[in-house]
Coordinates of N, CA and C in Angstrom, one line a residue:
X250 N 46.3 78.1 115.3 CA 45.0 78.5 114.9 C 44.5 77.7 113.7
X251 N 43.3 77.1 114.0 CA 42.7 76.2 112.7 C 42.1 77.0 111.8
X252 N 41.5 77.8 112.1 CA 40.6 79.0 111.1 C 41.2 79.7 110.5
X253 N 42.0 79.7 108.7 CA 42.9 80.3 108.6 C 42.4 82.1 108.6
X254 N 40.9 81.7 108.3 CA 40.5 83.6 108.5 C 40.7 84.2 109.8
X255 N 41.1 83.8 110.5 CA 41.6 84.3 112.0 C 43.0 84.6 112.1
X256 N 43.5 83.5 111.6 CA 44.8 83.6 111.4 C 45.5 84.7 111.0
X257 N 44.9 84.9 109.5 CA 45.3 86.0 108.6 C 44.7 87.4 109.6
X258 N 43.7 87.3 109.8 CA 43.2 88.5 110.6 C 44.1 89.1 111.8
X259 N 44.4 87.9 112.8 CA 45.4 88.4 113.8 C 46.9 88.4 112.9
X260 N 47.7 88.1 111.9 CA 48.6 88.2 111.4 C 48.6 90.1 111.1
X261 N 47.5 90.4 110.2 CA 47.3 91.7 110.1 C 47.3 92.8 111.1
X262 N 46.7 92.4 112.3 CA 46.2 93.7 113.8 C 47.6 93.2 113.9
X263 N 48.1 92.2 114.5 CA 49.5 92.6 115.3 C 50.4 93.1 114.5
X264 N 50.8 92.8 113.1 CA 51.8 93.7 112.6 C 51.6 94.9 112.5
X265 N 50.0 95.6 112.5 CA 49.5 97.0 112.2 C 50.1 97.2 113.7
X266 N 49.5 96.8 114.8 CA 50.0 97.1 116.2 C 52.0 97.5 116.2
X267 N 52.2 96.4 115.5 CA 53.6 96.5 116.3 C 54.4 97.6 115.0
X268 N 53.9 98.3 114.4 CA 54.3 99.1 113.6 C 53.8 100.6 114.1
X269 N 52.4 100.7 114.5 CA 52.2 101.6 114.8 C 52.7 102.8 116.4
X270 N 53.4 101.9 117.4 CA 54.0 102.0 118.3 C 54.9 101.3 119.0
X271 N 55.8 101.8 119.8 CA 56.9 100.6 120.3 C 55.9 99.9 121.2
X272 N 54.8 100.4 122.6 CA 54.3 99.9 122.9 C 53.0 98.8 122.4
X273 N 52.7 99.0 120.9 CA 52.0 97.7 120.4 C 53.1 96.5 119.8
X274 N 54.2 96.9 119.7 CA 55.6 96.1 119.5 C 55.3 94.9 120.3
X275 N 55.4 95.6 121.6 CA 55.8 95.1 122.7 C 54.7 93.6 123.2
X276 N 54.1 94.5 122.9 CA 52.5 93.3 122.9 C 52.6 92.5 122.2
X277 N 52.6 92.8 120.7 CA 52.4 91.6 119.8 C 53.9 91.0 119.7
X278 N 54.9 91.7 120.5 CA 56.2 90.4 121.1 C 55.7 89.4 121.8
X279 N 54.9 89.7 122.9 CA 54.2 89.1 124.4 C 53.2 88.1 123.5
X280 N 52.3 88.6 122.6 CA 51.5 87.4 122.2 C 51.9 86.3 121.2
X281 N 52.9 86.6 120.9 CA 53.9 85.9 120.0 C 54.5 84.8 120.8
X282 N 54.7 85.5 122.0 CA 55.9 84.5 123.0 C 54.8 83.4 123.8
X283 N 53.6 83.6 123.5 CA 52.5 83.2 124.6 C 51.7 82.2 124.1
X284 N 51.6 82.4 122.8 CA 50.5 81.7 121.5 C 50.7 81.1 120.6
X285 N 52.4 80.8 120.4 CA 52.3 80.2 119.4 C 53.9 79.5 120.0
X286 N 54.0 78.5 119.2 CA 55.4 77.6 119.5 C 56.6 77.8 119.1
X287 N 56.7 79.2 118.8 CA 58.3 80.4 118.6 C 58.7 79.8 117.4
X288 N 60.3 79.6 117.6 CA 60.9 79.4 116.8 C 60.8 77.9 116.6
X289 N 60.4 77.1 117.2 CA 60.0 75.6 117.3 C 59.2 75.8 115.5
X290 N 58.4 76.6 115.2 CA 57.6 76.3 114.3 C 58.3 76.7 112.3
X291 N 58.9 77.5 113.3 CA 59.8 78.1 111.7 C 60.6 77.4 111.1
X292 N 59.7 76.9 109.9 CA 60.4 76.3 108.7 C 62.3 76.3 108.2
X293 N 62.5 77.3 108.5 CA 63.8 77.5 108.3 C 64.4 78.9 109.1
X294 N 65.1 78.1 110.3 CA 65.4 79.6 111.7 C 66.4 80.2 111.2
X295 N 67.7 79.5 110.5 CA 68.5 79.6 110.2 C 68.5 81.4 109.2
X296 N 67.8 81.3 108.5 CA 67.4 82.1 107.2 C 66.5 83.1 108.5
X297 N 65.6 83.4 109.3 CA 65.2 84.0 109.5 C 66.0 84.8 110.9
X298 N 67.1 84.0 111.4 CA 67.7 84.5 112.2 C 69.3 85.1 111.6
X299 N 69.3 85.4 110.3 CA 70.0 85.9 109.3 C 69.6 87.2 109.0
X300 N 68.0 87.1 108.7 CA 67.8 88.3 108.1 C 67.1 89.2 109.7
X301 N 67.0 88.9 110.7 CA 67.2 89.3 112.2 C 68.3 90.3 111.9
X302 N 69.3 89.4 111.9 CA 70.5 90.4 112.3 C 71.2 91.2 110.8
X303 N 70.7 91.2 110.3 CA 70.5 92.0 108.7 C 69.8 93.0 109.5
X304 N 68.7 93.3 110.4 CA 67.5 94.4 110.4 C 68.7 94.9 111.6
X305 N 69.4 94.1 112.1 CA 69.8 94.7 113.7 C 70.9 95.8 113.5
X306 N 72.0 94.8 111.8 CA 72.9 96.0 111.7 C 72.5 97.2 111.1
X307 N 71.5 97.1 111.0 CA 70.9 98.6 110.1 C 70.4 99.8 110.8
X308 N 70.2 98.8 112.1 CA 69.1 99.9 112.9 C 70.5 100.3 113.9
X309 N 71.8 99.5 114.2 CA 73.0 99.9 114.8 C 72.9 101.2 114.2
X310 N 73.2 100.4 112.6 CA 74.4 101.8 112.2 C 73.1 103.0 112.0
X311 N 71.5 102.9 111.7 CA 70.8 104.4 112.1 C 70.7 105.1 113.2
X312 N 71.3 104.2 114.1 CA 70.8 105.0 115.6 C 72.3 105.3 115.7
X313 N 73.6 105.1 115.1 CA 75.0 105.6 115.5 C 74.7 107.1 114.6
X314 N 74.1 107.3 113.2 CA 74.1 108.2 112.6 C 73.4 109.1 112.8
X315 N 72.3 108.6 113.8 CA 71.2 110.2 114.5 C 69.5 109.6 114.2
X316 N 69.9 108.4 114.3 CA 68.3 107.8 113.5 C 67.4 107.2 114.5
X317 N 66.4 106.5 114.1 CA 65.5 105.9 115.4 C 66.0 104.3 115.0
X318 N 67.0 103.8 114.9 CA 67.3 102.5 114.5 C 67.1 101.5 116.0
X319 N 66.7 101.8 117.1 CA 66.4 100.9 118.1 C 64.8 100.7 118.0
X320 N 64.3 102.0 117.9 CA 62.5 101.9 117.0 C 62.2 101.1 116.0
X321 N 63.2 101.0 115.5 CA 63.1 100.5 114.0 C 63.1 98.8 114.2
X322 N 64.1 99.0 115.1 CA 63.8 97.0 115.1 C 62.9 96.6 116.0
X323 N 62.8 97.6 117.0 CA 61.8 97.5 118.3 C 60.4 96.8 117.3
X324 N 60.4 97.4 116.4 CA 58.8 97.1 115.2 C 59.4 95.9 114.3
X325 N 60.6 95.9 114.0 CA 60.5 95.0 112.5 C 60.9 93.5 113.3
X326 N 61.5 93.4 114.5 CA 61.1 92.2 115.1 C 60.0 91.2 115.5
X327 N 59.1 92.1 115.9 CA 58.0 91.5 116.1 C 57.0 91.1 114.9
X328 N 57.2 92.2 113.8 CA 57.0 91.7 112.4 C 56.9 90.5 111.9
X329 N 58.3 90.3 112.3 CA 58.7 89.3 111.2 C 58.4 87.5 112.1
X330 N 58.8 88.1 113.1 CA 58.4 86.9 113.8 C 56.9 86.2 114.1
X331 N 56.1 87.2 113.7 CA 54.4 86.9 113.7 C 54.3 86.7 112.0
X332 N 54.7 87.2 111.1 CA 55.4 86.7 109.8 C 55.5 85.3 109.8
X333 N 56.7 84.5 110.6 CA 57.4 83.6 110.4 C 56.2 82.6 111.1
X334 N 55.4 82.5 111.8 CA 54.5 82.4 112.5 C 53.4 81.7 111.5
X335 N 52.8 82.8 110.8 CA 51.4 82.7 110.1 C 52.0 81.6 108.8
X336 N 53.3 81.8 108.2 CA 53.8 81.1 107.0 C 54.1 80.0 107.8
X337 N 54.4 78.9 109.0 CA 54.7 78.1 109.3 C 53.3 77.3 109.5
X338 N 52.4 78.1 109.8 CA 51.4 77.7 110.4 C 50.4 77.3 109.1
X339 N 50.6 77.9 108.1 CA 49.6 77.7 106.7 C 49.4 76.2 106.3
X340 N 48.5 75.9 105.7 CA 48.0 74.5 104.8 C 47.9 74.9 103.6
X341 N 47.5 73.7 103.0 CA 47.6 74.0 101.4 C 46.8 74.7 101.3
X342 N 46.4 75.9 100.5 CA 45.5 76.0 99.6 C 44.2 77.1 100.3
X343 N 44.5 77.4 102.1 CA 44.1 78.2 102.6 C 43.7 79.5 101.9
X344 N 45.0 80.3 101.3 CA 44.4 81.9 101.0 C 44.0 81.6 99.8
X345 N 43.6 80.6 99.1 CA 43.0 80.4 97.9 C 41.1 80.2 98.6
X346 N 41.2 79.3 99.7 CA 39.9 79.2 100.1 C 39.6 81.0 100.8
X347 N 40.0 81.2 101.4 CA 39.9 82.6 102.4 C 39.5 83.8 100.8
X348 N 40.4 83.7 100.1 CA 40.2 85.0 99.2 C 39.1 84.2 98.4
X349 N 38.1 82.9 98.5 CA 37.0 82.9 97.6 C 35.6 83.2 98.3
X350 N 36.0 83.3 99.8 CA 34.7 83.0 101.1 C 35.1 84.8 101.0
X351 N 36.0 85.6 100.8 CA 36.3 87.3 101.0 C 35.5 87.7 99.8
X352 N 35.5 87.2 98.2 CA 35.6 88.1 97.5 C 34.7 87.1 96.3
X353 N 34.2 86.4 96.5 CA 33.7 85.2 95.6 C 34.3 84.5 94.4
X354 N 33.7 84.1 93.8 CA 34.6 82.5 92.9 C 34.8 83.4 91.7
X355 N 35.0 84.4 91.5 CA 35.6 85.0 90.4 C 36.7 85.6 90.5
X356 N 36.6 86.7 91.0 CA 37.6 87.7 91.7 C 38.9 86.9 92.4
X357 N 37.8 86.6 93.6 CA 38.5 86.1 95.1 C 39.3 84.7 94.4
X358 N 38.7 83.8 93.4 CA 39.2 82.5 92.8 C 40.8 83.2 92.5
X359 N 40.6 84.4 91.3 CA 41.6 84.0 90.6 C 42.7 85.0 91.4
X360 N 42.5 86.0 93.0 CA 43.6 86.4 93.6 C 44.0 85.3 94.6
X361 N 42.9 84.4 94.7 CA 43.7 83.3 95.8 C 44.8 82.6 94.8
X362 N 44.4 82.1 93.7 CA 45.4 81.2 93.2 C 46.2 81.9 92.6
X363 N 46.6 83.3 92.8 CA 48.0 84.0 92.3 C 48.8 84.1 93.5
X364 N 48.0 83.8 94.7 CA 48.6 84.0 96.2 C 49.5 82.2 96.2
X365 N 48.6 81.6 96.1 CA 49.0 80.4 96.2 C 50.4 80.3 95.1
X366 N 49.8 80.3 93.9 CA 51.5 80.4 92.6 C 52.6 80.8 93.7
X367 N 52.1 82.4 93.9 CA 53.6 82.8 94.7 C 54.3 81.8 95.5
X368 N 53.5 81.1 97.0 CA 54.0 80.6 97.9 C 55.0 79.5 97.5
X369 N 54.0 79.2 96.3 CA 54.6 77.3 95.9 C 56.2 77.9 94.9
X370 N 55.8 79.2 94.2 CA 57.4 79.8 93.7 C 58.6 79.8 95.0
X371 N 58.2 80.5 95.9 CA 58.9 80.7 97.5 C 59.8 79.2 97.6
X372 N 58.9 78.6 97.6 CA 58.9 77.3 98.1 C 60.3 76.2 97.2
X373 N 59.7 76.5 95.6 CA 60.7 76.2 95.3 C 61.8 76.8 95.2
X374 N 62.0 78.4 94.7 CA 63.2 78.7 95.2 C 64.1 78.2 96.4
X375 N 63.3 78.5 97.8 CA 64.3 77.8 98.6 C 65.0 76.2 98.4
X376 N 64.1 75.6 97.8 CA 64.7 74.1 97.0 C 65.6 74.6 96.7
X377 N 65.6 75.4 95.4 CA 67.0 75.5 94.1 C 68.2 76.4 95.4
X378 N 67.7 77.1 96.6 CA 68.8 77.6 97.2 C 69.5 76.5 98.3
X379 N 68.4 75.2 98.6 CA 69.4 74.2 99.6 C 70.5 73.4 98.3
X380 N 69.6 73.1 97.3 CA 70.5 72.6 96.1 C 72.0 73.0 96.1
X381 N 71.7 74.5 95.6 CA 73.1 75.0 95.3 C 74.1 75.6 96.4
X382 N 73.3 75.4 98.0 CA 74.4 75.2 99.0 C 75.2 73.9 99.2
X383 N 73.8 72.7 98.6 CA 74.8 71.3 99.0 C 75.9 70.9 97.9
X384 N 75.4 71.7 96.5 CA 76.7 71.6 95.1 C 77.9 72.1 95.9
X385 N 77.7 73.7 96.7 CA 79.1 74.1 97.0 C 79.8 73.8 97.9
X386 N 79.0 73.0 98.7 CA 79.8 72.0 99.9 C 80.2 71.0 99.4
X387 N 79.7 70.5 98.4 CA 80.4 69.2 97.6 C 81.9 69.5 97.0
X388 N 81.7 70.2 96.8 CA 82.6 71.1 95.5 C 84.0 72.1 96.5
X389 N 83.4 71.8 97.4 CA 84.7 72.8 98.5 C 84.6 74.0 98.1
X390 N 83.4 75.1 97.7 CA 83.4 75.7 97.5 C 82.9 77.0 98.6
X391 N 83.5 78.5 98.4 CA 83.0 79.4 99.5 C 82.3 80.3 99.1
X392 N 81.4 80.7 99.7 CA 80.1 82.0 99.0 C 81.4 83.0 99.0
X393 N 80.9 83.8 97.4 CA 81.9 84.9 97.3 C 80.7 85.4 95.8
X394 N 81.0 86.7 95.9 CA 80.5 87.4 95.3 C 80.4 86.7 93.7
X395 N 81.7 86.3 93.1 CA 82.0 85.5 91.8 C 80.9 84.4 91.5
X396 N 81.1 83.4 92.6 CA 80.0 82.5 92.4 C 78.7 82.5 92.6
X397 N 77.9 83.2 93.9 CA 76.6 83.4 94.4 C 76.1 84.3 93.1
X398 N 76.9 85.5 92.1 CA 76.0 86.2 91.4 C 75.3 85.1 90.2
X399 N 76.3 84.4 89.7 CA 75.7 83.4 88.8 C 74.8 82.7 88.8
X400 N 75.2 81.9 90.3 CA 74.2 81.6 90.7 C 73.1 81.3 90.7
X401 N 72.3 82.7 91.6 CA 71.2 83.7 91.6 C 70.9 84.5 90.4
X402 N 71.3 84.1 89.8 CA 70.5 83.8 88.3 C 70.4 83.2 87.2
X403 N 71.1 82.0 87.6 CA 70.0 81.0 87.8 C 69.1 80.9 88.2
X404 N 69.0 81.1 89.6 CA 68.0 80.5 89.9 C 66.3 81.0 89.6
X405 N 66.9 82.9 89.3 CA 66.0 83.6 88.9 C 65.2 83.0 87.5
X406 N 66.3 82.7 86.2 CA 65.9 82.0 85.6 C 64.9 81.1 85.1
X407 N 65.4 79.7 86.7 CA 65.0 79.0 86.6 C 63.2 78.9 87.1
X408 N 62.9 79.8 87.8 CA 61.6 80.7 88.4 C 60.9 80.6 87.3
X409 N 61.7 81.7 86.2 CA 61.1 82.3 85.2 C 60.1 81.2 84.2
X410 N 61.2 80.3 83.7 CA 61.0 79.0 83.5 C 59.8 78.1 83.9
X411 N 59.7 78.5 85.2 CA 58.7 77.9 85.8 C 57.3 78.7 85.5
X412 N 57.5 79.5 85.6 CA 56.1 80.3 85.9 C 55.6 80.4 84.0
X413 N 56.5 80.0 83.0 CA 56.1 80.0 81.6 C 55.4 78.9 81.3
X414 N 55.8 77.5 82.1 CA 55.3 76.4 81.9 C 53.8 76.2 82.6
X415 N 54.1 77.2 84.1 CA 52.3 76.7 84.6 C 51.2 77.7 84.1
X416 N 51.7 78.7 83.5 CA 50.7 79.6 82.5 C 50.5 78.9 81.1
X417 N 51.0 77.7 80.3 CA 51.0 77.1 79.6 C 50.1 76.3 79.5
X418 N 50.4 75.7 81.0 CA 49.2 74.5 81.4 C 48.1 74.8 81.7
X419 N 48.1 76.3 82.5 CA 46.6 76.8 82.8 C 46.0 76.8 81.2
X420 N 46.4 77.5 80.4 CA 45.8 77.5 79.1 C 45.5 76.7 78.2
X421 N 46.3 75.2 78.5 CA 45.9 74.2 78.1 C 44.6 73.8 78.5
X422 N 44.4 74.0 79.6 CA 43.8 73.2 81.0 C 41.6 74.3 80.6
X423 N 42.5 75.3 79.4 CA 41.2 75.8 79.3 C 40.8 77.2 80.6
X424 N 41.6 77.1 81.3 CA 41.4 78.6 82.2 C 41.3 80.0 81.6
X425 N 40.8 80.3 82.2 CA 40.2 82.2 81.9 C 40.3 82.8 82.8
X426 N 39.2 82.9 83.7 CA 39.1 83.2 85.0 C 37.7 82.8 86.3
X427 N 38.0 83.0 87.2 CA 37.0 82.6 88.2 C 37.4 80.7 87.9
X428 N 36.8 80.2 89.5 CA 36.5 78.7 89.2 C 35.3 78.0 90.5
X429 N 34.9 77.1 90.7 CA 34.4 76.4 91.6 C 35.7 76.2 92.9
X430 N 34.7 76.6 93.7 CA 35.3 75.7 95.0 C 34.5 76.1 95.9
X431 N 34.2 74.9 97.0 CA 33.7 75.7 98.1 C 34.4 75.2 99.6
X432 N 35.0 76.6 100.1 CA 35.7 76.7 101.2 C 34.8 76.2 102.3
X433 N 35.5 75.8 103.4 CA 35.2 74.9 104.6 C 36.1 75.4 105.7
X434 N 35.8 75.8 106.7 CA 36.6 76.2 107.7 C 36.2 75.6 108.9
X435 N 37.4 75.3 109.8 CA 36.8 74.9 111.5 C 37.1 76.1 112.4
X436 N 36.4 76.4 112.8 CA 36.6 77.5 114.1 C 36.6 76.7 115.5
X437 N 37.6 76.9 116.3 CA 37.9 76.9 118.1 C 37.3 77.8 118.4
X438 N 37.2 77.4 119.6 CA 37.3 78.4 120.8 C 38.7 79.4 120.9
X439 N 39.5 78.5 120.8 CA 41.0 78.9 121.1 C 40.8 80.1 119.6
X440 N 41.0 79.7 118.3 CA 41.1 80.8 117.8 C 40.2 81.8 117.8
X441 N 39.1 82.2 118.2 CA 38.3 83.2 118.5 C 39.0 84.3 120.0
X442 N 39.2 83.3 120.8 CA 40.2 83.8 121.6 C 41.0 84.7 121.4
X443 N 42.1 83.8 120.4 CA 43.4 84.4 120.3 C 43.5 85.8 119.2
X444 N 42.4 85.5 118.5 CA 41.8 86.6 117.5 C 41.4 88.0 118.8
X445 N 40.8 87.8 119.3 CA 40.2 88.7 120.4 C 41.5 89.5 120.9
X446 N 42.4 88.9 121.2 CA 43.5 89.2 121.9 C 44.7 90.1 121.4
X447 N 44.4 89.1 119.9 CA 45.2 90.5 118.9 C 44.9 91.6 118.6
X448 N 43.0 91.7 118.8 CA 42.5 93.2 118.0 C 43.0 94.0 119.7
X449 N 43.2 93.2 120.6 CA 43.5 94.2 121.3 C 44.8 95.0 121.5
X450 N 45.7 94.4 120.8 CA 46.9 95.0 120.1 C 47.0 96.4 119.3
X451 N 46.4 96.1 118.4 CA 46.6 97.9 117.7 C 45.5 98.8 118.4
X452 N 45.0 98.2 119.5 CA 44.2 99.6 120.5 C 45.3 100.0 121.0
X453 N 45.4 99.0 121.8 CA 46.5 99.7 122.7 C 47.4 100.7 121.9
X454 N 48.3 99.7 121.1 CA 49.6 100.8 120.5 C 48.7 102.1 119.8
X455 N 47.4 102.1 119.5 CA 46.8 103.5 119.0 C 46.9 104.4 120.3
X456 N 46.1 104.3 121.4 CA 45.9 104.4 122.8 C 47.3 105.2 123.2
X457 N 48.3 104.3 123.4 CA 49.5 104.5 124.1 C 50.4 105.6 122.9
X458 N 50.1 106.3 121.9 CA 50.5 107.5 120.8 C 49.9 108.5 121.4
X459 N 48.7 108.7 122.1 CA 47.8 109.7 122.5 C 48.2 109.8 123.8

């Protein structure tokens, strides 16, 4: 989808959908499987087919203890995979345009560019995490409790660090709040479509509770 306000829009209905019922689950699995280029698009499958089976042992051991733990993934799969979806699919600088065209160049300016900080934080972190997998393969070294806590904080740290320096620069830079920009969007056919298709997602799963 080119229009990232569509994007975010269907990102929203199908997660509402697939949380609200197993049957909107199910759908926004089906339009996941149908609309977009699966796991072909995810930045890093590895990491998200990790934390998969992180949600799967949890929902084992709730449904061995008397819980809804097959409910529970039934929703947080489809989640995460329309999740993994919308973050693959992003461009620079989108929820900075989207939150100025939602909320105007004051407001909207200064929540898009805390949206944006975050992503590009995300972003590096996973740098500082390929980093210090390829030190410990260098090093012959094995993830163990001793070394990973250190680690990870560093790397927390190293975050911190960061985020002191670009609040530095903003204030050099003369920032306050609000700024100029003016957002540009392309709309398809195709994303109007596929937008259409999601709102029809949390009907149903409302629909199918009744």
């Amino acid at each position: 989808m080119r229009d990232p306000r569509l994007r975010i829009f269907s990102t929203i209905l199908l997660s509402a959908g697939a949380f609200i019922s197993p049957a909107g689950a199910v759908a926004a699995l089906l339009w996941w499987l149908l609309f977009t280029p699966r796991l072909k698009a995810v930045p890093h499958p590895r990491m998200l087919s990790g934390v998969v089976l992180m949600i799967t042992a949890t929902a084992i051991v709730s449904e061995l203890t008397g819980g809804l733990g097959l409910l529970y993934l039934l929703r947080m799969v489809p989640i995460l995979l329309i999740a993994a979806w919308a973050f693959s699919d992003r461009q620079e600088s989108e929820l900075l345009d989207v939150s100025v065209w939602m909320m105007g160049k004051r407001i909207g300016f200064d929540i898009g560019l805390m949206a944006e900080m975050g992503l590009q934080g995300l972003r590096l972190i996973n740098q500082d995490i390929v980093q210090v997998r390829q030190a410990m393969e260098i090093k012959g070294m094995r993830p163990s409790v001793r070394n990973l806590v250190p680690m990870a904080a560093n790397i927390v740290i190293n975050q911190l660090r960061r985020t002191e320096e670009t609040a530095k620069l903003l204030t050099v830079r003369g920032y306050s709040s609000g700024g100029e920009i003016e957002p540009h969007f392309v709309t398809e056919r195709r994303d109007i479509m596929l937008a259409s298709l999601a709102l029809a997602v949390p009907l149903l799963s409302f629909f199918a509770i009744w």
